[in-house]
Amino acid sequence: MNIGVLIPIVALMIPIIAIWTKHQQKLAQMNINSTAQATAEKAAQYASRVHDLEDRVRVLERIVTDKGYDVATQIEALRDQRRVDQGSGVPLETARRENV
């Protein structure tokens, strides 16, 4: 192949490569912007969740400090109440016999 033929081919390839390179840079920048936006949205969601959890902890702290440490006794009383309520139901086998 003659060098005279290669010179115009190389001359035409230079602008094509330059255009392709600029296009790749724009794509990379768009990808970076998209990732940054998604990260910012996730950070805002996590911040909101943390804020909600902090509010819940404040409420729990207020409950414990306002009523003292009687909460454990109240929980045990509720458990005892549930045991009593569960024992007063009709046995399943008896209910089946009545329907037959």
mmCIF file with all atom_site columns, C-alpha atoms in Angstrom:
data_model
loop_
_atom_site.group_PDB
_atom_site.id
_atom_site.type_symbol
_atom_site.label_atom_id
_atom_site.label_alt_id
_atom_site.label_comp_id
_atom_site.label_asym_id
_atom_site.label_entity_id
_atom_site.label_seq_id
_atom_site.pdbx_PDB_ins_code
_atom_site.Cartn_x
_atom_site.Cartn_y
_atom_site.Cartn_z
_atom_site.occupancy
_atom_site.B_iso_or_equiv
_atom_site.pdbx_formal_charge
_atom_site.auth_seq_id
_atom_site.auth_comp_id
_atom_site.auth_asym_id
_atom_site.auth_atom_id
_atom_site.pdbx_PDB_model_num
ATOM 1   C CA . MET A 1 1   ? 0.000   0.000   0.000  1.00 0.00 ? 1   MET A CA 1
ATOM 2   C CA . ASN A 1 2   ? 1.231   3.433   -0.845 1.00 0.00 ? 2   ASN A CA 1
ATOM 3   C CA . ILE A 1 3   ? 1.897   5.966   1.935  1.00 0.00 ? 3   ILE A CA 1
ATOM 4   C CA . GLY A 1 4   ? 0.009   8.552   -0.125 1.00 0.00 ? 4   GLY A CA 1
ATOM 5   C CA . VAL A 1 5   ? -3.218  6.584   0.471  1.00 0.00 ? 5   VAL A CA 1
ATOM 6   C CA . LEU A 1 6   ? -2.654  6.301   4.241  1.00 0.00 ? 6   LEU A CA 1
ATOM 7   C CA . ILE A 1 7   ? -2.210  10.056  4.789  1.00 0.00 ? 7   ILE A CA 1
ATOM 8   C CA . PRO A 1 8   ? -5.827  11.000  3.816  1.00 0.00 ? 8   PRO A CA 1
ATOM 9   C CA . ILE A 1 9   ? -7.211  8.034   5.793  1.00 0.00 ? 9   ILE A CA 1
ATOM 10  C CA . VAL A 1 10  ? -5.324  9.137   8.929  1.00 0.00 ? 10  VAL A CA 1
ATOM 11  C CA . ALA A 1 11  ? -6.378  12.756  8.300  1.00 0.00 ? 11  ALA A CA 1
ATOM 12  C CA . LEU A 1 12  ? -10.039 11.683  8.241  1.00 0.00 ? 12  LEU A CA 1
ATOM 13  C CA . MET A 1 13  ? -9.674  9.448   11.314 1.00 0.00 ? 13  MET A CA 1
ATOM 14  C CA . ILE A 1 14  ? -8.421  12.271  13.589 1.00 0.00 ? 14  ILE A CA 1
ATOM 15  C CA . PRO A 1 15  ? -11.723 14.248  13.691 1.00 0.00 ? 15  PRO A CA 1
ATOM 16  C CA . ILE A 1 16  ? -13.744 11.056  14.059 1.00 0.00 ? 16  ILE A CA 1
ATOM 17  C CA . ILE A 1 17  ? -11.660 10.030  17.079 1.00 0.00 ? 17  ILE A CA 1
ATOM 18  C CA . ALA A 1 18  ? -11.972 13.552  18.545 1.00 0.00 ? 18  ALA A CA 1
ATOM 19  C CA . ILE A 1 19  ? -15.779 13.485  18.202 1.00 0.00 ? 19  ILE A CA 1
ATOM 20  C CA . TRP A 1 20  ? -15.963 10.005  19.723 1.00 0.00 ? 20  TRP A CA 1
ATOM 21  C CA . THR A 1 21  ? -13.755 11.091  22.655 1.00 0.00 ? 21  THR A CA 1
ATOM 22  C CA . LYS A 1 22  ? -15.967 14.133  23.388 1.00 0.00 ? 22  LYS A CA 1
ATOM 23  C CA . HIS A 1 23  ? -19.031 11.926  23.246 1.00 0.00 ? 23  HIS A CA 1
ATOM 24  C CA . GLN A 1 24  ? -17.484 9.483   25.721 1.00 0.00 ? 24  GLN A CA 1
ATOM 25  C CA . GLN A 1 25  ? -16.635 12.375  28.056 1.00 0.00 ? 25  GLN A CA 1
ATOM 26  C CA . LYS A 1 26  ? -20.251 13.616  27.940 1.00 0.00 ? 26  LYS A CA 1
ATOM 27  C CA . LEU A 1 27  ? -21.536 10.124  28.698 1.00 0.00 ? 27  LEU A CA 1
ATOM 28  C CA . ALA A 1 28  ? -19.148 9.804   31.637 1.00 0.00 ? 28  ALA A CA 1
ATOM 29  C CA . GLN A 1 29  ? -20.235 13.207  32.995 1.00 0.00 ? 29  GLN A CA 1
ATOM 30  C CA . MET A 1 30  ? -23.917 12.267  32.663 1.00 0.00 ? 30  MET A CA 1
ATOM 31  C CA . ASN A 1 31  ? -23.219 9.020   34.507 1.00 0.00 ? 31  ASN A CA 1
ATOM 32  C CA . ILE A 1 32  ? -21.430 10.896  37.294 1.00 0.00 ? 32  ILE A CA 1
ATOM 33  C CA . ASN A 1 33  ? -24.324 13.377  37.626 1.00 0.00 ? 33  ASN A CA 1
ATOM 34  C CA . SER A 1 34  ? -26.881 10.568  37.712 1.00 0.00 ? 34  SER A CA 1
ATOM 35  C CA . THR A 1 35  ? -24.934 8.695   40.368 1.00 0.00 ? 35  THR A CA 1
ATOM 36  C CA . ALA A 1 36  ? -24.500 11.849  42.454 1.00 0.00 ? 36  ALA A CA 1
ATOM 37  C CA . GLN A 1 37  ? -28.227 12.592  42.289 1.00 0.00 ? 37  GLN A CA 1
ATOM 38  C CA . ALA A 1 38  ? -29.164 9.029   43.256 1.00 0.00 ? 38  ALA A CA 1
ATOM 39  C CA . THR A 1 39  ? -26.699 9.128   46.140 1.00 0.00 ? 39  THR A CA 1
ATOM 40  C CA . ALA A 1 40  ? -28.110 12.433  47.370 1.00 0.00 ? 40  ALA A CA 1
ATOM 41  C CA . GLU A 1 41  ? -31.647 11.025  47.262 1.00 0.00 ? 41  GLU A CA 1
ATOM 42  C CA . LYS A 1 42  ? -30.582 7.933   49.214 1.00 0.00 ? 42  LYS A CA 1
ATOM 43  C CA . ALA A 1 43  ? -28.797 10.094  51.775 1.00 0.00 ? 43  ALA A CA 1
ATOM 44  C CA . ALA A 1 44  ? -31.949 12.184  52.219 1.00 0.00 ? 44  ALA A CA 1
ATOM 45  C CA . GLN A 1 45  ? -34.035 9.033   52.709 1.00 0.00 ? 45  GLN A CA 1
ATOM 46  C CA . TYR A 1 46  ? -31.600 7.678   55.296 1.00 0.00 ? 46  TYR A CA 1
ATOM 47  C CA . ALA A 1 47  ? -31.516 11.040  57.076 1.00 0.00 ? 47  ALA A CA 1
ATOM 48  C CA . SER A 1 48  ? -35.311 11.005  57.234 1.00 0.00 ? 48  SER A CA 1
ATOM 49  C CA . ARG A 1 49  ? -35.319 7.484   58.665 1.00 0.00 ? 49  ARG A CA 1
ATOM 50  C CA . VAL A 1 50  ? -32.685 8.406   61.241 1.00 0.00 ? 50  VAL A CA 1
ATOM 51  C CA . HIS A 1 51  ? -34.722 11.471  62.213 1.00 0.00 ? 51  HIS A CA 1
ATOM 52  C CA . ASP A 1 52  ? -37.856 9.314   62.642 1.00 0.00 ? 52  ASP A CA 1
ATOM 53  C CA . LEU A 1 53  ? -35.945 6.824   64.781 1.00 0.00 ? 53  LEU A CA 1
ATOM 54  C CA . GLU A 1 54  ? -34.512 9.623   66.904 1.00 0.00 ? 54  GLU A CA 1
ATOM 55  C CA . ASP A 1 55  ? -38.041 10.937  67.470 1.00 0.00 ? 55  ASP A CA 1
ATOM 56  C CA . ARG A 1 56  ? -39.196 7.473   68.539 1.00 0.00 ? 56  ARG A CA 1
ATOM 57  C CA . VAL A 1 57  ? -36.284 7.135   70.949 1.00 0.00 ? 57  VAL A CA 1
ATOM 58  C CA . ARG A 1 58  ? -37.126 10.553  72.429 1.00 0.00 ? 58  ARG A CA 1
ATOM 59  C CA . VAL A 1 59  ? -40.725 9.433   72.981 1.00 0.00 ? 59  VAL A CA 1
ATOM 60  C CA . LEU A 1 60  ? -39.572 6.209   74.621 1.00 0.00 ? 60  LEU A CA 1
ATOM 61  C CA . GLU A 1 61  ? -37.140 8.125   76.830 1.00 0.00 ? 61  GLU A CA 1
ATOM 62  C CA . ARG A 1 62  ? -39.925 10.495  77.839 1.00 0.00 ? 62  ARG A CA 1
ATOM 63  C CA . ILE A 1 63  ? -42.236 7.584   78.678 1.00 0.00 ? 63  ILE A CA 1
ATOM 64  C CA . VAL A 1 64  ? -39.585 5.910   80.796 1.00 0.00 ? 64  VAL A CA 1
ATOM 65  C CA . THR A 1 65  ? -38.551 9.094   82.594 1.00 0.00 ? 65  THR A CA 1
ATOM 66  C CA . ASP A 1 66  ? -42.090 10.422  83.110 1.00 0.00 ? 66  ASP A CA 1
ATOM 67  C CA . LYS A 1 67  ? -43.491 7.203   84.537 1.00 0.00 ? 67  LYS A CA 1
ATOM 68  C CA . GLY A 1 68  ? -40.301 5.988   86.156 1.00 0.00 ? 68  GLY A CA 1
ATOM 69  C CA . TYR A 1 69  ? -39.165 2.412   85.875 1.00 0.00 ? 69  TYR A CA 1
ATOM 70  C CA . ASP A 1 70  ? -42.642 1.011   86.447 1.00 0.00 ? 70  ASP A CA 1
ATOM 71  C CA . VAL A 1 71  ? -42.790 0.069   82.745 1.00 0.00 ? 71  VAL A CA 1
ATOM 72  C CA . ALA A 1 72  ? -41.390 -3.427  83.384 1.00 0.00 ? 72  ALA A CA 1
ATOM 73  C CA . THR A 1 73  ? -44.110 -4.053  85.967 1.00 0.00 ? 73  THR A CA 1
ATOM 74  C CA . GLN A 1 74  ? -46.787 -2.874  83.533 1.00 0.00 ? 74  GLN A CA 1
ATOM 75  C CA . ILE A 1 75  ? -45.448 -5.159  80.795 1.00 0.00 ? 75  ILE A CA 1
ATOM 76  C CA . GLU A 1 76  ? -45.518 -8.138  83.147 1.00 0.00 ? 76  GLU A CA 1
ATOM 77  C CA . ALA A 1 77  ? -49.083 -7.248  84.154 1.00 0.00 ? 77  ALA A CA 1
ATOM 78  C CA . LEU A 1 78  ? -50.089 -7.237  80.484 1.00 0.00 ? 78  LEU A CA 1
ATOM 79  C CA . ARG A 1 79  ? -48.460 -10.642 80.009 1.00 0.00 ? 79  ARG A CA 1
ATOM 80  C CA . ASP A 1 80  ? -50.337 -12.007 83.011 1.00 0.00 ? 80  ASP A CA 1
ATOM 81  C CA . GLN A 1 81  ? -53.591 -10.547 81.638 1.00 0.00 ? 81  GLN A CA 1
ATOM 82  C CA . ARG A 1 82  ? -52.983 -12.270 78.294 1.00 0.00 ? 82  ARG A CA 1
ATOM 83  C CA . ARG A 1 83  ? -52.420 -15.639 80.003 1.00 0.00 ? 83  ARG A CA 1
ATOM 84  C CA . VAL A 1 84  ? -55.723 -15.301 81.843 1.00 0.00 ? 84  VAL A CA 1
ATOM 85  C CA . ASP A 1 85  ? -57.570 -14.309 78.654 1.00 0.00 ? 85  ASP A CA 1
ATOM 86  C CA . GLN A 1 86  ? -56.145 -17.224 76.691 1.00 0.00 ? 86  GLN A CA 1
ATOM 87  C CA . GLY A 1 87  ? -57.304 -19.750 79.277 1.00 0.00 ? 87  GLY A CA 1
ATOM 88  C CA . SER A 1 88  ? -60.970 -18.663 79.182 1.00 0.00 ? 88  SER A CA 1
ATOM 89  C CA . GLY A 1 89  ? -61.698 -19.705 75.595 1.00 0.00 ? 89  GLY A CA 1
ATOM 90  C CA . VAL A 1 90  ? -63.697 -22.727 74.455 1.00 0.00 ? 90  VAL A CA 1
ATOM 91  C CA . PRO A 1 91  ? -61.520 -25.732 73.527 1.00 0.00 ? 91  PRO A CA 1
ATOM 92  C CA . LEU A 1 92  ? -61.401 -26.399 69.811 1.00 0.00 ? 92  LEU A CA 1
ATOM 93  C CA . GLU A 1 93  ? -62.538 -30.017 70.142 1.00 0.00 ? 93  GLU A CA 1
ATOM 94  C CA . THR A 1 94  ? -65.720 -29.018 72.014 1.00 0.00 ? 94  THR A CA 1
ATOM 95  C CA . ALA A 1 95  ? -66.646 -26.478 69.357 1.00 0.00 ? 95  ALA A CA 1
ATOM 96  C CA . ARG A 1 96  ? -66.318 -29.130 66.632 1.00 0.00 ? 96  ARG A CA 1
ATOM 97  C CA . ARG A 1 97  ? -68.608 -31.610 68.429 1.00 0.00 ? 97  ARG A CA 1
ATOM 98  C CA . GLU A 1 98  ? -71.388 -29.052 68.789 1.00 0.00 ? 98  GLU A CA 1
ATOM 99  C CA . ASN A 1 99  ? -71.387 -28.287 65.058 1.00 0.00 ? 99  ASN A CA 1
ATOM 100 C CA . VAL A 1 100 ? -71.633 -31.947 64.002 1.00 0.00 ? 100 VAL A CA 1
#
